[in-house]
JSON list of C-alpha atoms in Angstrom, two decimals:
[
{"chain": "A", "resi": 688, "resn": "MET", "atom": "CA", "xyz": [0.26, -0.28, -0.23]},
{"chain": "A", "resi": 689, "resn": "THR", "atom": "CA", "xyz": [2.80, 1.98, 0.84]},
{"chain": "A", "resi": 690, "resn": "ARG", "atom": "CA", "xyz": [4.41, 1.85, -2.27]},
{"chain": "A", "resi": 691, "resn": "LEU", "atom": "CA", "xyz": [1.33, 2.43, -3.79]},
{"chain": "A", "resi": 692, "resn": "PHE", "atom": "CA", "xyz": [0.52, 5.46, -2.54]},
{"chain": "A", "resi": 693, "resn": "LEU", "atom": "CA", "xyz": [4.14, 7.07, -3.51]},
{"chain": "A", "resi": 694, "resn": "ALA", "atom": "CA", "xyz": [3.83, 6.41, -7.07]},
{"chain": "A", "resi": 695, "resn": "ALA", "atom": "CA", "xyz": [0.16, 8.00, -6.97]},
{"chain": "A", "resi": 696, "resn": "LEU", "atom": "CA", "xyz": [1.32, 10.82, -5.14]},
{"chain": "A", "resi": 697, "resn": "LEU", "atom": "CA", "xyz": [4.56, 11.50, -8.20]},
{"chain": "A", "resi": 698, "resn": "CYS", "atom": "CA", "xyz": [2.86, 11.13, -11.09]},
{"chain": "A", "resi": 699, "resn": "LEU", "atom": "CA", "xyz": [0.64, 13.92, -9.51]},
{"chain": "A", "resi": 700, "resn": "SER", "atom": "CA", "xyz": [3.60, 15.89, -9.20]},
{"chain": "A", "resi": 701, "resn": "VAL", "atom": "CA", "xyz": [5.38, 15.96, -11.71]},
{"chain": "A", "resi": 702, "resn": "PRO", "atom": "CA", "xyz": [2.65, 17.72, -14.47]},
{"chain": "A", "resi": 703, "resn": "ALA", "atom": "CA", "xyz": [2.12, 20.68, -11.92]},
{"chain": "A", "resi": 704, "resn": "LEU", "atom": "CA", "xyz": [5.98, 21.29, -11.74]},
{"chain": "A", "resi": 705, "resn": "ALA", "atom": "CA", "xyz": [5.73, 21.50, -15.45]},
{"chain": "A", "resi": 706, "resn": "GLN", "atom": "CA", "xyz": [2.46, 23.71, -15.07]},
{"chain": "A", "resi": 707, "resn": "SER", "atom": "CA", "xyz": [4.76, 25.97, -12.84]},
{"chain": "A", "resi": 708, "resn": "ASP", "atom": "CA", "xyz": [7.73, 25.93, -15.42]},
{"chain": "A", "resi": 709, "resn": "ASP", "atom": "CA", "xyz": [5.67, 27.65, -18.77]},
{"chain": "A", "resi": 710, "resn": "ASP", "atom": "CA", "xyz": [3.68, 29.99, -16.61]},
{"chain": "A", "resi": 711, "resn": "ALA", "atom": "CA", "xyz": [7.44, 32.19, -15.47]},
{"chain": "A", "resi": 712, "resn": "PRO", "atom": "CA", "xyz": [7.98, 35.01, -17.08]},
{"chain": "A", "resi": 713, "resn": "ILE", "atom": "CA", "xyz": [10.34, 34.36, -20.33]},
{"chain": "A", "resi": 714, "resn": "PRO", "atom": "CA", "xyz": [14.38, 36.58, -19.67]},
{"chain": "A", "resi": 715, "resn": "TYR", "atom": "CA", "xyz": [14.95, 39.56, -21.70]},
{"chain": "A", "resi": 716, "resn": "ASP", "atom": "CA", "xyz": [18.74, 39.43, -21.81]},
{"chain": "A", "resi": 717, "resn": "ASP", "atom": "CA", "xyz": [19.48, 42.04, -24.32]},
{"chain": "A", "resi": 718, "resn": "ASP", "atom": "CA", "xyz": [15.82, 45.02, -23.70]},
{"chain": "A", "resi": 719, "resn": "GLY", "atom": "CA", "xyz": [17.85, 47.31, -22.28]},
{"chain": "A", "resi": 720, "resn": "GLU", "atom": "CA", "xyz": [19.81, 47.81, -24.99]},
{"chain": "A", "resi": 721, "resn": "ASP", "atom": "CA", "xyz": [16.70, 47.80, -27.94]},
{"chain": "A", "resi": 722, "resn": "ASN", "atom": "CA", "xyz": [15.52, 50.21, -25.88]},
{"chain": "A", "resi": 723, "resn": "LYS", "atom": "CA", "xyz": [18.56, 52.87, -26.62]},
{"chain": "A", "resi": 724, "resn": "ALA", "atom": "CA", "xyz": [19.66, 51.74, -30.13]},
{"chain": "A", "resi": 725, "resn": "ALA", "atom": "CA", "xyz": [16.06, 52.84, -31.18]},
{"chain": "A", "resi": 726, "resn": "PRO", "atom": "CA", "xyz": [16.75, 56.72, -30.69]},
{"chain": "A", "resi": 727, "resn": "THR", "atom": "CA", "xyz": [20.24, 56.42, -31.48]},
{"chain": "A", "resi": 728, "resn": "LYS", "atom": "CA", "xyz": [18.39, 54.68, -35.51]},
{"chain": "A", "resi": 729, "resn": "MET", "atom": "CA", "xyz": [15.99, 57.43, -35.53]},
{"chain": "A", "resi": 730, "resn": "LYS", "atom": "CA", "xyz": [18.81, 60.66, -34.65]},
{"chain": "A", "resi": 731, "resn": "ARG", "atom": "CA", "xyz": [21.10, 59.03, -37.55]},
{"chain": "A", "resi": 732, "resn": "SER", "atom": "CA", "xyz": [17.18, 57.98, -39.69]},
{"chain": "A", "resi": 733, "resn": "ARG", "atom": "CA", "xyz": [16.55, 61.94, -38.79]},
{"chain": "A", "resi": 734, "resn": "GLU", "atom": "CA", "xyz": [20.19, 63.55, -39.82]},
{"chain": "A", "resi": 735, "resn": "THR", "atom": "CA", "xyz": [20.19, 61.67, -43.31]},
{"chain": "A", "resi": 736, "resn": "LEU", "atom": "CA", "xyz": [17.18, 62.71, -44.29]},
{"chain": "A", "resi": 737, "resn": "ARG", "atom": "CA", "xyz": [18.49, 66.41, -43.60]},
{"chain": "A", "resi": 738, "resn": "GLU", "atom": "CA", "xyz": [21.04, 65.45, -45.21]},
{"chain": "A", "resi": 739, "resn": "GLU", "atom": "CA", "xyz": [20.04, 64.55, -48.03]},
{"chain": "A", "resi": 740, "resn": "GLU", "atom": "CA", "xyz": [17.54, 67.57, -48.27]},
{"chain": "A", "resi": 741, "resn": "GLU", "atom": "CA", "xyz": [20.12, 69.91, -48.15]},
{"chain": "A", "resi": 742, "resn": "GLU", "atom": "CA", "xyz": [21.82, 68.37, -50.60]},
{"chain": "A", "resi": 743, "resn": "GLU", "atom": "CA", "xyz": [18.70, 68.28, -53.14]},
{"chain": "A", "resi": 744, "resn": "VAL", "atom": "CA", "xyz": [17.56, 72.33, -52.58]},
{"chain": "A", "resi": 745, "resn": "GLU", "atom": "CA", "xyz": [22.07, 72.57, -53.33]},
{"chain": "A", "resi": 746, "resn": "ALA", "atom": "CA", "xyz": [21.56, 70.74, -56.77]},
{"chain": "A", "resi": 747, "resn": "GLU", "atom": "CA", "xyz": [18.55, 73.28, -57.31]},
{"chain": "A", "resi": 748, "resn": "GLU", "atom": "CA", "xyz": [20.51, 76.48, -56.53]},
{"chain": "A", "resi": 749, "resn": "THR", "atom": "CA", "xyz": [23.18, 74.59, -58.83]},
{"chain": "A", "resi": 750, "resn": "LEU", "atom": "CA", "xyz": [21.63, 74.39, -61.53]},
{"chain": "A", "resi": 751, "resn": "THR", "atom": "CA", "xyz": [18.92, 77.75, -61.02]},
{"chain": "A", "resi": 752, "resn": "HIS", "atom": "CA", "xyz": [20.85, 79.07, -63.84]},
{"chain": "A", "resi": 753, "resn": "LEU", "atom": "CA", "xyz": [19.86, 76.65, -66.53]},
{"chain": "A", "resi": 754, "resn": "ASP", "atom": "CA", "xyz": [16.12, 77.86, -66.28]},
{"chain": "A", "resi": 755, "resn": "ASP", "atom": "CA", "xyz": [16.57, 81.48, -67.22]},
{"chain": "A", "resi": 756, "resn": "PRO", "atom": "CA", "xyz": [14.39, 82.11, -69.70]},
{"chain": "A", "resi": 757, "resn": "ASN", "atom": "CA", "xyz": [17.14, 85.12, -70.51]},
{"chain": "A", "resi": 758, "resn": "ILE", "atom": "CA", "xyz": [20.02, 84.39, -72.06]},
{"chain": "A", "resi": 759, "resn": "GLY", "atom": "CA", "xyz": [21.38, 87.73, -72.31]},
{"chain": "A", "resi": 760, "resn": "VAL", "atom": "CA", "xyz": [21.67, 89.20, -75.49]},
{"chain": "A", "resi": 761, "resn": "GLY", "atom": "CA", "xyz": [20.73, 92.39, -76.94]},
{"chain": "A", "resi": 762, "resn": "ALA", "atom": "CA", "xyz": [21.29, 95.93, -77.87]},
{"chain": "A", "resi": 763, "resn": "GLU", "atom": "CA", "xyz": [20.88, 98.94, -78.16]},
{"chain": "A", "resi": 764, "resn": "PHE", "atom": "CA", "xyz": [21.07, 102.65, -80.11]},
{"chain": "A", "resi": 765, "resn": "LEU", "atom": "CA", "xyz": [23.16, 105.53, -78.06]},
{"chain": "A", "resi": 766, "resn": "PRO", "atom": "CA", "xyz": [22.13, 108.71, -79.14]},
{"chain": "A", "resi": 767, "resn": "GLY", "atom": "CA", "xyz": [24.40, 111.78, -77.22]},
{"chain": "A", "resi": 768, "resn": "LEU", "atom": "CA", "xyz": [26.87, 114.46, -77.10]},
{"chain": "A", "resi": 769, "resn": "MET", "atom": "CA", "xyz": [30.80, 113.63, -77.95]},
{"chain": "A", "resi": 770, "resn": "LEU", "atom": "CA", "xyz": [33.16, 116.76, -76.34]},
{"chain": "A", "resi": 771, "resn": "LEU", "atom": "CA", "xyz": [35.68, 115.73, -79.04]},
{"chain": "A", "resi": 772, "resn": "GLU", "atom": "CA", "xyz": [38.89, 117.94, -77.87]},
{"chain": "A", "resi": 773, "resn": "SER", "atom": "CA", "xyz": [40.70, 120.32, -79.88]},
{"chain": "A", "resi": 774, "resn": "SER", "atom": "CA", "xyz": [43.87, 118.95, -82.44]},
{"chain": "A", "resi": 775, "resn": "ARG", "atom": "CA", "xyz": [43.85, 123.79, -81.77]},
{"chain": "A", "resi": 776, "resn": "GLY", "atom": "CA", "xyz": [44.13, 123.71, -78.94]},
{"chain": "A", "resi": 777, "resn": "ALA", "atom": "CA", "xyz": [40.35, 125.34, -77.95]},
{"chain": "A", "resi": 778, "resn": "GLY", "atom": "CA", "xyz": [39.25, 122.86, -75.62]},
{"chain": "A", "resi": 779, "resn": "THR", "atom": "CA", "xyz": [36.29, 120.60, -76.59]},
{"chain": "A", "resi": 780, "resn": "GLU", "atom": "CA", "xyz": [34.32, 120.54, -80.16]},
{"chain": "A", "resi": 781, "resn": "PRO", "atom": "CA", "xyz": [30.86, 119.74, -78.77]},
{"chain": "A", "resi": 782, "resn": "ARG", "atom": "CA", "xyz": [29.02, 117.46, -81.81]},
{"chain": "A", "resi": 783, "resn": "PHE", "atom": "CA", "xyz": [26.57, 114.95, -81.81]},
{"chain": "A", "resi": 784, "resn": "MET", "atom": "CA", "xyz": [26.89, 111.46, -81.57]},
{"chain": "A", "resi": 785, "resn": "TYR", "atom": "CA", "xyz": [24.54, 108.34, -82.21]},
{"chain": "A", "resi": 786, "resn": "GLY", "atom": "CA", "xyz": [26.11, 104.72, -82.63]},
{"chain": "A", "resi": 787, "resn": "PHE", "atom": "CA", "xyz": [24.16, 100.97, -81.93]},
{"chain": "A", "resi": 788, "resn": "ARG", "atom": "CA", "xyz": [26.57, 98.61, -79.64]},
{"chain": "A", "resi": 789, "resn": "PHE", "atom": "CA", "xyz": [25.76, 94.55, -79.18]},
{"chain": "A", "resi": 790, "resn": "THR", "atom": "CA", "xyz": [25.52, 93.53, -75.62]},
{"chain": "A", "resi": 791, "resn": "TRP", "atom": "CA", "xyz": [26.37, 89.80, -73.58]},
{"chain": "A", "resi": 792, "resn": "GLU", "atom": "CA", "xyz": [25.23, 89.00, -70.26]},
{"chain": "A", "resi": 793, "resn": "TRP", "atom": "CA", "xyz": [28.44, 86.72, -70.11]},
{"chain": "A", "resi": 794, "resn": "GLY", "atom": "CA", "xyz": [27.80, 86.56, -66.95]},
{"chain": "A", "resi": 795, "resn": "ARG", "atom": "CA", "xyz": [25.58, 84.49, -67.22]},
{"chain": "A", "resi": 796, "resn": "LEU", "atom": "CA", "xyz": [27.24, 81.43, -67.73]},
{"chain": "A", "resi": 797, "resn": "ILE", "atom": "CA", "xyz": [27.89, 81.66, -63.78]},
{"chain": "A", "resi": 798, "resn": "PRO", "atom": "CA", "xyz": [26.26, 79.21, -61.78]},
{"chain": "A", "resi": 799, "resn": "ASP", "atom": "CA", "xyz": [26.18, 82.27, -58.70]},
{"chain": "A", "resi": 800, "resn": "GLU", "atom": "CA", "xyz": [22.98, 84.01, -58.94]},
{"chain": "A", "resi": 801, "resn": "TYR", "atom": "CA", "xyz": [24.50, 86.92, -57.52]},
{"chain": "A", "resi": 802, "resn": "LEU", "atom": "CA", "xyz": [27.47, 86.73, -59.35]},
{"chain": "A", "resi": 803, "resn": "ARG", "atom": "CA", "xyz": [26.14, 85.35, -63.12]},
{"chain": "A", "resi": 804, "resn": "GLU", "atom": "CA", "xyz": [24.19, 90.05, -62.97]},
{"chain": "A", "resi": 805, "resn": "MET", "atom": "CA", "xyz": [28.00, 91.10, -62.73]},
{"chain": "A", "resi": 806, "resn": "PHE", "atom": "CA", "xyz": [29.60, 90.53, -65.66]},
{"chain": "A", "resi": 807, "resn": "PHE", "atom": "CA", "xyz": [28.59, 91.88, -69.51]},
{"chain": "A", "resi": 808, "resn": "ALA", "atom": "CA", "xyz": [30.98, 92.73, -72.44]},
{"chain": "A", "resi": 809, "resn": "ASP", "atom": "CA", "xyz": [29.55, 95.42, -75.38]},
{"chain": "A", "resi": 810, "resn": "VAL", "atom": "CA", "xyz": [30.72, 95.29, -78.82]},
{"chain": "A", "resi": 811, "resn": "ALA", "atom": "CA", "xyz": [30.40, 99.15, -80.25]},
{"chain": "A", "resi": 812, "resn": "TRP", "atom": "CA", "xyz": [29.76, 101.70, -83.39]},
{"chain": "A", "resi": 813, "resn": "GLN", "atom": "CA", "xyz": [29.24, 105.24, -83.31]},
{"chain": "A", "resi": 814, "resn": "TYR", "atom": "CA", "xyz": [29.64, 108.05, -85.52]},
{"chain": "A", "resi": 815, "resn": "THR", "atom": "CA", "xyz": [30.36, 111.60, -85.25]},
{"chain": "A", "resi": 816, "resn": "ALA", "atom": "CA", "xyz": [31.59, 114.43, -87.78]},
{"chain": "A", "resi": 817, "resn": "TYR", "atom": "CA", "xyz": [33.44, 117.64, -87.62]},
{"chain": "A", "resi": 818, "resn": "SER", "atom": "CA", "xyz": [33.41, 120.98, -89.76]},
{"chain": "A", "resi": 819, "resn": "ASP", "atom": "CA", "xyz": [36.28, 123.18, -89.64]},
{"chain": "A", "resi": 820, "resn": "GLY", "atom": "CA", "xyz": [36.62, 125.97, -91.85]},
{"chain": "A", "resi": 821, "resn": "THR", "atom": "CA", "xyz": [35.00, 128.68, -93.85]},
{"chain": "A", "resi": 822, "resn": "PRO", "atom": "CA", "xyz": [33.23, 129.05, -97.39]},
{"chain": "A", "resi": 823, "resn": "GLN", "atom": "CA", "xyz": [36.77, 128.99, -99.63]},
{"chain": "A", "resi": 824, "resn": "VAL", "atom": "CA", "xyz": [38.32, 126.58, -97.37]},
{"chain": "A", "resi": 825, "resn": "HIS", "atom": "CA", "xyz": [37.05, 123.98, -94.92]},
{"chain": "A", "resi": 826, "resn": "THR", "atom": "CA", "xyz": [37.64, 120.30, -93.98]},
{"chain": "A", "resi": 827, "resn": "ASP", "atom": "CA", "xyz": [35.12, 118.11, -93.13]},
{"chain": "A", "resi": 828, "resn": "THR", "atom": "CA", "xyz": [36.05, 114.81, -90.81]},
{"chain": "A", "resi": 829, "resn": "ASN", "atom": "CA", "xyz": [33.91, 112.13, -89.44]},
{"chain": "A", "resi": 830, "resn": "TYR", "atom": "CA", "xyz": [34.47, 109.43, -87.11]},
{"chain": "A", "resi": 831, "resn": "HIS", "atom": "CA", "xyz": [33.67, 106.55, -86.53]},
{"chain": "A", "resi": 832, "resn": "TYR", "atom": "CA", "xyz": [34.71, 104.64, -82.81]},
{"chain": "A", "resi": 833, "resn": "PHE", "atom": "CA", "xyz": [34.98, 100.65, -82.75]},
{"chain": "A", "resi": 834, "resn": "THR", "atom": "CA", "xyz": [35.35, 99.23, -79.83]},
{"chain": "A", "resi": 835, "resn": "LEU", "atom": "CA", "xyz": [35.19, 96.20, -77.66]},
{"chain": "A", "resi": 836, "resn": "ALA", "atom": "CA", "xyz": [33.86, 97.16, -73.83]},
{"chain": "A", "resi": 837, "resn": "PRO", "atom": "CA", "xyz": [34.16, 93.64, -70.83]},
{"chain": "A", "resi": 838, "resn": "ALA", "atom": "CA", "xyz": [31.77, 95.75, -68.35]},
{"chain": "A", "resi": 839, "resn": "PHE", "atom": "CA", "xyz": [31.90, 95.18, -64.58]},
{"chain": "A", "resi": 840, "resn": "ALA", "atom": "CA", "xyz": [28.08, 95.52, -62.38]},
{"chain": "A", "resi": 841, "resn": "ILE", "atom": "CA", "xyz": [27.05, 96.15, -59.65]},
{"chain": "A", "resi": 842, "resn": "PRO", "atom": "CA", "xyz": [23.23, 95.45, -58.84]},
{"chain": "A", "resi": 843, "resn": "PHE", "atom": "CA", "xyz": [21.14, 97.62, -55.74]},
{"chain": "A", "resi": 844, "resn": "GLY", "atom": "CA", "xyz": [19.98, 94.53, -54.68]},
{"chain": "A", "resi": 845, "resn": "LYS", "atom": "CA", "xyz": [17.07, 92.35, -56.23]},
{"chain": "A", "resi": 846, "resn": "SER", "atom": "CA", "xyz": [16.14, 95.89, -58.57]},
{"chain": "A", "resi": 847, "resn": "PHE", "atom": "CA", "xyz": [16.86, 95.73, -61.80]},
{"chain": "A", "resi": 848, "resn": "MET", "atom": "CA", "xyz": [19.31, 98.64, -61.78]},
{"chain": "A", "resi": 849, "resn": "SER", "atom": "CA", "xyz": [23.32, 98.66, -61.20]},
{"chain": "A", "resi": 850, "resn": "ALA", "atom": "CA", "xyz": [25.83, 100.66, -61.75]},
{"chain": "A", "resi": 851, "resn": "TYR", "atom": "CA", "xyz": [29.23, 99.42, -63.76]},
{"chain": "A", "resi": 852, "resn": "ALA", "atom": "CA", "xyz": [32.82, 100.27, -64.88]},
{"chain": "A", "resi": 853, "resn": "GLN", "atom": "CA", "xyz": [34.42, 99.37, -68.18]},
{"chain": "A", "resi": 854, "resn": "LEU", "atom": "CA", "xyz": [37.31, 99.54, -70.11]},
{"chain": "A", "resi": 855, "resn": "GLY", "atom": "CA", "xyz": [37.76, 98.58, -73.32]},
{"chain": "A", "resi": 856, "resn": "ILE", "atom": "CA", "xyz": [39.94, 98.83, -76.72]},
{"chain": "A", "resi": 857, "resn": "GLY", "atom": "CA", "xyz": [39.02, 99.37, -80.04]},
{"chain": "A", "resi": 858, "resn": "PHE", "atom": "CA", "xyz": [40.16, 101.89, -83.44]},
{"chain": "A", "resi": 859, "resn": "ASN", "atom": "CA", "xyz": [39.32, 104.92, -84.62]},
{"chain": "A", "resi": 860, "resn": "TYR", "atom": "CA", "xyz": [38.32, 105.53, -88.39]},
{"chain": "A", "resi": 861, "resn": "SER", "atom": "CA", "xyz": [38.58, 108.85, -89.61]},
{"chain": "A", "resi": 862, "resn": "THR", "atom": "CA", "xyz": [38.03, 110.29, -92.90]},
{"chain": "A", "resi": 863, "resn": "MET", "atom": "CA", "xyz": [39.42, 114.27, -94.06]},
{"chain": "A", "resi": 864, "resn": "SER", "atom": "CA", "xyz": [37.88, 115.94, -96.37]},
{"chain": "A", "resi": 865, "resn": "GLN", "atom": "CA", "xyz": [39.61, 119.43, -97.16]},
{"chain": "A", "resi": 866, "resn": "TYR", "atom": "CA", "xyz": [38.32, 122.06, -99.43]},
{"chain": "A", "resi": 867, "resn": "VAL", "atom": "CA", "xyz": [40.15, 124.86, -101.04]},
{"chain": "A", "resi": 868, "resn": "ASP", "atom": "CA", "xyz": [38.05, 126.50, -103.62]},
{"chain": "A", "resi": 869, "resn": "THR", "atom": "CA", "xyz": [36.71, 124.45, -105.58]},
{"chain": "A", "resi": 870, "resn": "THR", "atom": "CA", "xyz": [39.73, 121.56, -105.13]},
{"chain": "A", "resi": 871, "resn": "GLN", "atom": "CA", "xyz": [38.54, 118.76, -103.03]},
{"chain": "A", "resi": 872, "resn": "THR", "atom": "CA", "xyz": [41.46, 116.36, -100.79]},
{"chain": "A", "resi": 873, "resn": "ASN", "atom": "CA", "xyz": [40.70, 113.63, -98.97]},
{"chain": "A", "resi": 874, "resn": "LEU", "atom": "CA", "xyz": [41.75, 111.63, -96.39]},
{"chain": "A", "resi": 875, "resn": "SER", "atom": "CA", "xyz": [41.94, 108.93, -94.06]},
{"chain": "A", "resi": 876, "resn": "GLY", "atom": "CA", "xyz": [43.43, 107.14, -91.01]},
{"chain": "A", "resi": 877, "resn": "THR", "atom": "CA", "xyz": [43.05, 104.64, -88.23]},
{"chain": "A", "resi": 878, "resn": "LYS", "atom": "CA", "xyz": [44.27, 104.90, -84.58]},
{"chain": "A", "resi": 879, "resn": "PHE", "atom": "CA", "xyz": [44.42, 103.20, -81.86]},
{"chain": "A", "resi": 880, "resn": "LEU", "atom": "CA", "xyz": [42.03, 103.58, -79.44]},
{"chain": "A", "resi": 881, "resn": "PHE", "atom": "CA", "xyz": [41.47, 103.21, -75.55]},
{"chain": "A", "resi": 882, "resn": "GLN", "atom": "CA", "xyz": [37.74, 103.13, -73.68]},
{"chain": "A", "resi": 883, "resn": "TYR", "atom": "CA", "xyz": [36.35, 103.56, -70.23]},
{"chain": "A", "resi": 884, "resn": "GLY", "atom": "CA", "xyz": [34.16, 104.90, -68.77]},
{"chain": "A", "resi": 885, "resn": "ILE", "atom": "CA", "xyz": [30.76, 104.32, -66.02]},
{"chain": "A", "resi": 886, "resn": "GLY", "atom": "CA", "xyz": [27.62, 104.42, -66.04]},
{"chain": "A", "resi": 887, "resn": "LEU", "atom": "CA", "xyz": [24.04, 103.44, -64.42]},
{"chain": "A", "resi": 888, "resn": "ARG", "atom": "CA", "xyz": [22.00, 100.45, -66.35]},
{"chain": "A", "resi": 889, "resn": "GLY", "atom": "CA", "xyz": [18.67, 99.09, -65.92]},
{"chain": "A", "resi": 890, "resn": "ARG", "atom": "CA", "xyz": [16.57, 95.86, -67.41]},
{"chain": "A", "resi": 891, "resn": "PRO", "atom": "CA", "xyz": [13.55, 95.88, -66.19]},
{"chain": "A", "resi": 892, "resn": "ALA", "atom": "CA", "xyz": [11.17, 93.06, -67.41]},
{"chain": "A", "resi": 893, "resn": "ILE", "atom": "CA", "xyz": [8.29, 92.92, -70.36]},
{"chain": "A", "resi": 894, "resn": "LEU", "atom": "CA", "xyz": [6.88, 89.60, -69.72]},
{"chain": "A", "resi": 895, "resn": "ALA", "atom": "CA", "xyz": [6.58, 87.61, -66.87]},
{"chain": "A", "resi": 896, "resn": "ASP", "atom": "CA", "xyz": [8.76, 85.09, -67.45]},
{"chain": "A", "resi": 897, "resn": "GLY", "atom": "CA", "xyz": [11.69, 87.69, -67.93]},
{"chain": "A", "resi": 898, "resn": "SER", "atom": "CA", "xyz": [13.06, 86.34, -71.22]},
{"chain": "A", "resi": 899, "resn": "VAL", "atom": "CA", "xyz": [12.26, 89.54, -72.73]},
{"chain": "A", "resi": 900, "resn": "ARG", "atom": "CA", "xyz": [14.08, 92.76, -70.69]},
{"chain": "A", "resi": 901, "resn": "VAL", "atom": "CA", "xyz": [13.83, 96.80, -72.04]},
{"chain": "A", "resi": 902, "resn": "SER", "atom": "CA", "xyz": [17.82, 97.60, -71.59]},
{"chain": "A", "resi": 903, "resn": "PHE", "atom": "CA", "xyz": [18.26, 101.42, -70.61]},
{"chain": "A", "resi": 904, "resn": "ARG", "atom": "CA", "xyz": [21.22, 103.67, -69.49]},
{"chain": "A", "resi": 905, "resn": "VAL", "atom": "CA", "xyz": [23.52, 106.30, -68.69]},
{"chain": "A", "resi": 906, "resn": "GLU", "atom": "CA", "xyz": [27.10, 106.76, -69.33]},
{"chain": "A", "resi": 907, "resn": "LEU", "atom": "CA", "xyz": [29.58, 109.21, -69.28]},
{"chain": "A", "resi": 908, "resn": "THR", "atom": "CA", "xyz": [32.79, 107.08, -71.42]},
{"chain": "A", "resi": 909, "resn": "ARG", "atom": "CA", "xyz": [36.21, 108.40, -72.80]},
{"chain": "A", "resi": 910, "resn": "PHE", "atom": "CA", "xyz": [37.83, 107.40, -76.05]},
{"chain": "A", "resi": 911, "resn": "ILE", "atom": "CA", "xyz": [41.73, 108.26, -76.33]},
{"chain": "A", "resi": 912, "resn": "ARG", "atom": "CA", "xyz": [42.73, 107.90, -79.60]},
{"chain": "A", "resi": 913, "resn": "GLY", "atom": "CA", "xyz": [46.62, 109.10, -79.86]},
{"chain": "A", "resi": 914, "resn": "TYR", "atom": "CA", "xyz": [47.44, 111.53, -77.78]},
{"chain": "A", "resi": 915, "resn": "MET", "atom": "CA", "xyz": [44.11, 113.34, -78.02]},
{"chain": "A", "resi": 916, "resn": "HIS", "atom": "CA", "xyz": [41.47, 112.79, -75.55]},
{"chain": "A", "resi": 917, "resn": "ASP", "atom": "CA", "xyz": [37.11, 112.56, -76.10]},
{"chain": "A", "resi": 918, "resn": "THR", "atom": "CA", "xyz": [34.45, 112.52, -73.67]},
{"chain": "A", "resi": 919, "resn": "PHE", "atom": "CA", "xyz": [31.13, 111.19, -74.39]},
{"chain": "A", "resi": 920, "resn": "LEU", "atom": "CA", "xyz": [27.61, 111.78, -72.77]},
{"chain": "A", "resi": 921, "resn": "GLY", "atom": "CA", "xyz": [24.91, 109.66, -73.53]},
{"chain": "A", "resi": 922, "resn": "VAL", "atom": "CA", "xyz": [22.24, 107.25, -73.00]},
{"chain": "A", "resi": 923, "resn": "GLY", "atom": "CA", "xyz": [20.94, 104.12, -73.92]},
{"chain": "A", "resi": 924, "resn": "VAL", "atom": "CA", "xyz": [18.47, 102.59, -75.05]},
{"chain": "A", "resi": 925, "resn": "GLY", "atom": "CA", "xyz": [17.47, 99.01, -76.66]},
{"chain": "A", "resi": 926, "resn": "MET", "atom": "CA", "xyz": [16.21, 95.59, -75.86]},
{"chain": "A", "resi": 927, "resn": "ILE", "atom": "CA", "xyz": [17.56, 92.41, -74.31]},
{"chain": "A", "resi": 928, "resn": "PHE", "atom": "CA", "xyz": [16.20, 89.04, -74.82]}
]
């Protein structure tokens, strides 16, 4: 009887022990490490996203010049007053001058938004004439100024106005006709020309996208031809595309 009682007691105790083992909580040794790693991963993810956004913004700023509808090529008419230095030492001879000028804003090749507004170059032709003497003996002289002049502009903030300074080179082609009674003698010659000047320049947009603009200037320009110094006070009016 005693043996049967012990056997029954053993059979009942084994399932109870198994059940107690199943109900025990499962330990997680690395729970603290995962909780620490999660914020670190989130922080790195945010930093990565921020870096990617900054790179995208920089890429967009670098490519903005490719979307500019205005290519920076234009032409202007140049009326003004030319003060010719007198060859007789009598000061200056004021004469009307006119001409045409072609402009290329080559600074638009530069990606930087500010620098691309600062550089341009002009190719110009300007003409004036001068007569001196009496009805019996007089001289008619025609002056043609051909110049190539790069310029450096300083924009006034985000406005369409800027101030500029300019240096250039070229040549002066002159033709002269001398009249003595009914006798006419023709002469011509070419001289190296050096140009420098300052001015104000405006380029207000006509179309909303800026693809077509009015171009105008007020300028003071000096021409050096040999030992003569001529001064031009004028304006320029035209279009730029």
